[in-house]
XYZ file of C-alpha atoms in Angstrom:
389
model
C 123.305 107.148 20.726
C 122.173 104.570 23.812
C 118.943 105.204 25.031
C 116.813 103.835 27.691
C 114.194 100.816 26.085
C 112.125 99.975 29.229
C 111.904 99.637 32.832
C 111.673 96.649 35.136
C 110.946 96.404 38.445
C 110.671 92.887 40.422
C 109.693 92.434 44.028
C 112.040 90.092 46.396
C 111.359 88.977 50.156
C 114.181 87.311 51.481
C 114.281 86.993 55.777
C 117.151 87.470 57.608
C 118.605 84.978 60.177
C 116.367 86.860 62.597
C 112.982 85.168 60.951
C 112.535 88.785 59.143
C 111.224 89.368 55.451
C 112.829 91.897 53.983
C 111.381 92.994 50.478
C 113.531 94.650 48.388
C 113.045 96.180 44.362
C 115.344 94.419 41.959
C 115.427 96.823 38.934
C 116.288 96.502 35.573
C 117.122 99.372 33.222
C 116.972 98.156 29.476
C 118.853 99.910 26.050
C 118.578 99.902 22.798
C 122.738 98.948 22.799
C 121.484 95.631 24.116
C 122.668 96.728 27.524
C 120.972 96.300 31.376
C 121.619 97.679 33.949
C 120.491 96.927 37.351
C 120.079 98.878 40.708
C 118.159 98.337 44.191
C 115.567 99.396 46.224
C 116.498 98.018 49.440
C 114.298 97.159 52.324
C 110.774 98.695 51.625
C 110.182 96.674 55.234
C 110.461 99.360 57.413
C 108.773 102.632 58.761
C 106.695 104.392 58.046
C 104.134 102.026 57.248
C 102.555 102.816 54.033
C 103.113 100.695 51.233
C 103.883 102.026 46.739
C 102.573 99.892 43.860
C 104.986 98.682 42.278
C 102.583 98.532 38.795
C 102.265 102.230 39.148
C 105.840 103.225 40.581
C 107.126 100.764 37.258
C 104.539 103.051 34.962
C 105.319 106.394 36.780
C 109.469 105.430 36.012
C 109.351 104.730 32.441
C 107.491 107.657 31.802
C 110.337 109.412 33.065
C 113.130 107.569 31.800
C 112.126 106.062 28.540
C 114.268 107.718 25.550
C 116.797 108.889 28.199
C 120.322 108.750 27.873
C 121.393 106.986 30.792
C 124.880 109.463 31.155
C 122.367 111.967 31.670
C 122.423 110.940 35.745
C 122.306 114.681 36.840
C 119.501 115.591 34.760
C 117.624 112.182 35.642
C 118.271 112.680 39.519
C 117.024 116.101 39.651
C 113.620 115.190 37.972
C 113.764 112.277 40.229
C 113.909 114.364 43.471
C 111.100 116.944 42.058
C 108.873 113.772 41.834
C 110.301 111.896 45.018
C 111.035 114.715 47.315
C 113.351 114.598 50.232
C 110.793 114.350 53.716
C 113.562 114.738 56.165
C 113.504 111.024 57.251
C 115.540 108.531 56.891
C 113.420 105.561 56.029
C 111.755 107.996 53.097
C 110.463 105.689 50.665
C 111.762 107.744 47.342
C 115.132 108.285 48.659
C 114.386 104.132 47.862
C 112.974 104.605 44.293
C 116.154 107.056 43.742
C 118.674 105.003 45.556
C 117.568 101.974 43.142
C 117.032 104.107 39.731
C 120.724 106.039 40.045
C 122.298 103.169 41.006
C 121.219 101.130 37.302
C 121.986 104.204 35.609
C 125.574 103.988 37.050
C 125.508 100.166 36.752
C 124.352 100.826 33.223
C 126.865 103.260 32.191
C 130.134 101.742 33.342
C 128.575 98.325 31.240
C 128.663 100.847 28.451
C 132.007 101.770 29.126
C 133.398 98.930 30.015
C 134.662 100.215 33.350
C 133.693 99.466 36.873
C 131.407 101.633 38.740
C 134.480 102.626 41.259
C 136.232 104.608 38.099
C 132.840 105.670 36.791
C 132.816 108.044 39.861
C 136.919 109.099 39.551
C 139.152 105.743 40.848
C 140.092 104.052 43.626
C 141.196 105.150 46.589
C 141.257 101.814 48.401
C 139.752 98.849 47.261
C 138.519 96.825 50.888
C 136.735 99.051 53.413
C 136.612 97.685 56.773
C 132.984 96.872 58.486
C 130.922 95.578 61.472
C 128.619 93.457 62.218
C 124.990 94.513 64.215
C 123.988 93.116 67.647
C 120.704 93.755 67.387
C 118.621 95.419 70.355
C 118.491 94.088 73.638
C 114.575 94.481 75.232
C 115.621 91.261 78.300
C 118.577 89.963 79.841
C 117.526 86.333 78.327
C 118.981 87.840 74.902
C 122.694 88.781 75.938
C 123.843 85.317 75.837
C 121.308 84.961 71.987
C 123.639 87.712 71.630
C 126.870 86.313 72.368
C 126.822 83.821 70.506
C 126.071 86.400 67.727
C 129.545 87.799 68.362
C 131.314 84.168 69.079
C 130.499 82.834 65.337
C 130.703 86.492 63.040
C 134.442 86.385 64.564
C 135.145 83.344 63.803
C 134.096 84.290 60.012
C 136.516 87.054 60.013
C 134.412 89.836 62.321
C 135.859 91.326 64.825
C 134.475 95.040 65.735
C 130.204 94.738 66.748
C 127.891 97.620 66.622
C 125.730 97.382 69.179
C 122.213 98.692 69.147
C 121.396 100.196 72.840
C 119.299 102.321 75.277
C 115.988 99.926 75.622
C 117.377 97.692 78.292
C 120.796 99.239 79.546
C 120.885 96.589 82.806
C 121.572 94.097 79.514
C 123.348 96.253 77.114
C 125.834 96.972 80.069
C 125.986 92.577 80.810
C 126.589 92.224 77.174
C 129.456 94.786 76.986
C 130.815 93.041 80.163
C 130.446 89.873 78.422
C 132.343 90.763 75.585
C 135.086 92.339 77.073
C 135.837 89.521 79.563
C 135.129 86.545 76.822
C 137.591 88.318 74.346
C 139.277 91.685 75.487
C 141.062 93.553 72.923
C 140.547 90.867 70.016
C 136.852 92.202 69.358
C 136.244 96.243 69.374
C 133.057 97.474 69.285
C 132.735 100.080 66.794
C 129.410 102.260 68.566
C 126.170 102.965 70.493
C 123.414 103.212 68.256
C 120.412 104.694 69.171
C 118.903 104.993 66.580
C 116.896 107.898 67.122
C 114.709 106.252 70.082
C 116.014 108.790 73.139
C 115.839 112.113 73.575
C 119.929 113.062 73.781
C 119.875 113.376 78.015
C 118.503 110.498 78.405
C 120.865 108.994 75.826
C 123.697 110.889 76.949
C 123.284 109.111 81.075
C 123.325 105.734 78.919
C 126.206 106.610 77.569
C 128.028 107.967 80.797
C 127.129 105.032 82.302
C 128.401 102.529 79.981
C 131.651 104.809 79.128
C 133.755 102.379 81.432
C 133.316 99.867 78.181
C 135.283 100.420 75.174
C 133.295 101.953 71.830
C 134.536 103.872 69.141
C 131.462 106.273 68.689
C 128.126 107.345 69.611
C 125.338 107.244 66.847
C 122.051 108.690 66.486
C 122.069 109.969 70.210
C 118.667 112.234 69.271
C 115.137 112.363 68.483
C 115.155 112.651 64.299
C 116.009 116.421 63.389
C 117.361 117.734 67.093
C 120.221 119.193 65.751
C 120.596 121.111 68.862
C 120.073 117.955 70.656
C 123.210 116.332 68.992
C 125.088 119.324 69.779
C 124.183 119.571 73.630
C 125.466 115.642 74.174
C 128.068 116.046 71.523
C 130.059 118.558 74.008
C 129.723 116.906 76.644
C 131.249 113.315 76.117
C 134.255 112.288 74.730
C 133.388 109.772 71.933
C 132.794 111.188 68.240
C 129.040 111.252 67.515
C 128.109 109.886 64.031
C 124.589 110.944 62.402
C 122.944 109.595 59.234
C 122.346 112.254 55.933
C 118.985 111.792 55.018
C 118.530 115.425 52.955
C 120.684 117.891 51.394
C 118.805 120.334 54.195
C 119.382 118.334 57.142
C 123.267 118.202 56.481
C 122.954 121.739 55.944
C 121.495 121.564 59.285
C 124.078 119.557 61.047
C 127.308 121.133 59.181
C 125.696 125.300 60.761
C 125.414 123.605 64.244
C 128.555 122.227 63.829
C 125.954 118.806 65.521
C 128.598 116.065 64.483
C 131.646 114.046 63.934
C 131.060 111.651 61.468
C 128.628 112.194 58.694
C 126.926 108.825 58.212
C 126.199 108.222 54.476
C 124.666 105.801 52.883
C 122.727 106.148 49.164
C 119.679 103.919 50.139
C 118.806 107.111 52.961
C 119.737 109.812 50.430
C 118.557 108.978 47.158
C 121.311 107.038 45.547
C 125.469 107.631 44.985
C 125.163 110.647 43.673
C 123.290 112.636 46.075
C 125.654 110.143 48.942
C 128.922 111.469 46.701
C 127.881 114.648 46.861
C 126.918 114.614 51.184
C 130.201 113.086 51.798
C 131.905 115.407 49.640
C 130.333 118.647 51.903
C 131.673 116.741 54.997
C 134.847 116.601 53.289
C 135.007 120.207 52.108
C 133.973 121.094 56.953
C 136.621 119.031 57.889
C 134.720 116.191 58.421
C 135.284 112.270 58.632
C 132.132 109.912 57.188
C 131.497 106.527 57.024
C 129.260 104.223 55.334
C 125.927 103.240 57.028
C 123.168 100.584 55.968
C 119.726 99.391 55.956
C 120.750 95.745 55.139
C 121.245 95.641 51.677
C 121.451 92.843 49.017
C 124.383 91.970 46.640
C 123.673 94.581 44.672
C 123.366 97.208 46.922
C 125.912 96.457 49.050
C 128.169 96.674 45.838
C 126.882 100.601 45.137
C 128.334 101.462 48.103
C 131.159 99.160 48.286
C 131.857 101.122 44.811
C 131.220 104.294 46.321
C 133.079 104.036 49.960
C 136.150 103.041 47.180
C 136.342 106.327 46.108
C 136.063 108.441 49.353
C 139.181 110.081 50.550
C 137.416 111.026 54.227
C 135.738 107.399 54.421
C 138.355 106.775 58.259
C 135.820 105.245 60.011
C 134.250 101.389 59.927
C 131.579 101.000 58.080
C 127.894 99.084 58.471
C 127.002 97.567 55.182
C 127.038 93.333 56.139
C 123.530 92.689 54.770
C 124.413 90.012 52.581
C 126.237 88.058 55.666
C 122.205 89.033 57.262
C 119.801 87.349 54.701
C 119.029 83.514 54.231
C 120.137 84.205 50.385
C 120.676 87.364 47.902
C 119.701 87.700 44.068
C 123.365 87.251 42.430
C 125.573 84.790 41.195
C 128.461 86.672 42.300
C 128.159 87.503 46.288
C 129.780 90.738 47.802
C 132.701 89.491 49.366
C 134.092 89.365 53.362
C 137.295 88.896 54.096
C 138.420 89.049 57.923
C 136.300 91.353 58.288
C 136.123 93.604 55.616
C 133.872 94.294 52.501
C 135.581 94.748 49.390
C 134.813 96.479 46.140
C 134.322 94.505 43.692
C 137.388 93.783 40.786
C 138.128 96.476 38.418
C 137.804 93.548 35.593
C 134.138 92.988 36.275
C 132.269 96.457 34.851
C 129.244 98.357 36.238
C 128.356 97.502 39.985
C 130.260 93.920 38.877
C 127.727 91.787 39.936
C 124.909 89.315 37.996
C 121.561 88.781 38.494
C 120.952 85.219 38.914
C 116.940 84.325 38.147
C 116.645 81.113 39.567
C 117.778 82.599 42.832
C 114.995 85.720 42.300
C 112.248 83.458 40.920
C 112.749 81.975 44.685
C 112.255 85.044 46.884
C 110.146 86.476 44.203
C 106.504 88.197 45.491
C 103.810 89.843 44.338
C 103.874 93.429 45.461
C 105.194 95.210 48.911
C 101.922 95.235 50.850
C 102.411 95.636 54.767
C 101.864 91.754 56.755
C 100.833 91.493 60.817
C 103.722 93.253 62.211
C 104.702 95.181 65.134
C 106.526 98.565 65.288
C 109.099 96.526 67.184
C 109.531 93.689 65.217
C 110.134 96.610 62.225
C 112.453 98.784 64.172
C 114.625 95.482 65.496
C 113.969 92.925 62.465
C 112.479 90.032 64.509
C 109.922 87.758 63.200
C 108.248 87.721 66.705
C 108.732 90.096 70.260
C 108.875 87.805 72.778
């Protein structure tokens, strides 16, 4: 019988094109059968601003996992949740940890059975997922032209849908939307105004009304975190659908009970793994709601996990967000996840597990010692910029 015999965690720091360096943890689960499962604890470079001791974490996880059958995914996830509980916060580090282990378990089991993770999850409903490219928040009017140039470059690469982080400088947001409309017309679409919980619902409502003369598909996170009534209030006052991340079972329950949102933003990183994300998507389906795939902008391992998950979802009806591998200057795999004409493609079913292979030359290039914090500001952490102008 296959058993987990060891675990290794490797920290990498990879710059985005903005200059901001994101720290990720590569997970390897070793077995007595010689098969290794890989996963990714993505984006530890975000609030809350505390660091995990990587050596201590590895020892804790070894004590939980060594000797276990990797196919006991539900049992292992329960133990992970007991040790790294939900905290009603979507950048909670415990969710990142659970996500990395759960992905590695799925990769390991898929490899053992010689099937892809999508098949392990129940089979493919679609082979590609429409995605959008993020436009980061305007703080100054001078950034409008910079972001227009991002649209031009990414449009030339096949991305024709964009997500605008909005609400900090509304004059700049409006200038950007107007310029996109004037230059591209219907060839470029704006998926959403994403307020990222930085404003209360009344402030967001004013901005949505002001910008509603432009064409965008939805409004995301337009209330402070866990303000379920606020989400309902703005939802009943605008014509656009409301989307919100799911970061815990309790939080999703509260949103369902209040009918707070139209679209559930599901991402393994925020809710703690493929297993938990699949449950959240199923809960949305039960109450007649659609989902989209969210992101913290993962590398190719984490993005492959989301692609496999998304390929199985019947209620994935909206443009999704995972374009992380396109935002970084490098990666850690030999076969980077593929984007073609604005679609994220699920790895070929002939590739077992997640369908990506570690590149140790790249890992050594980006390897760092730990997850300690440097001298960064809250604005940098929110907007993923190297410096604040």
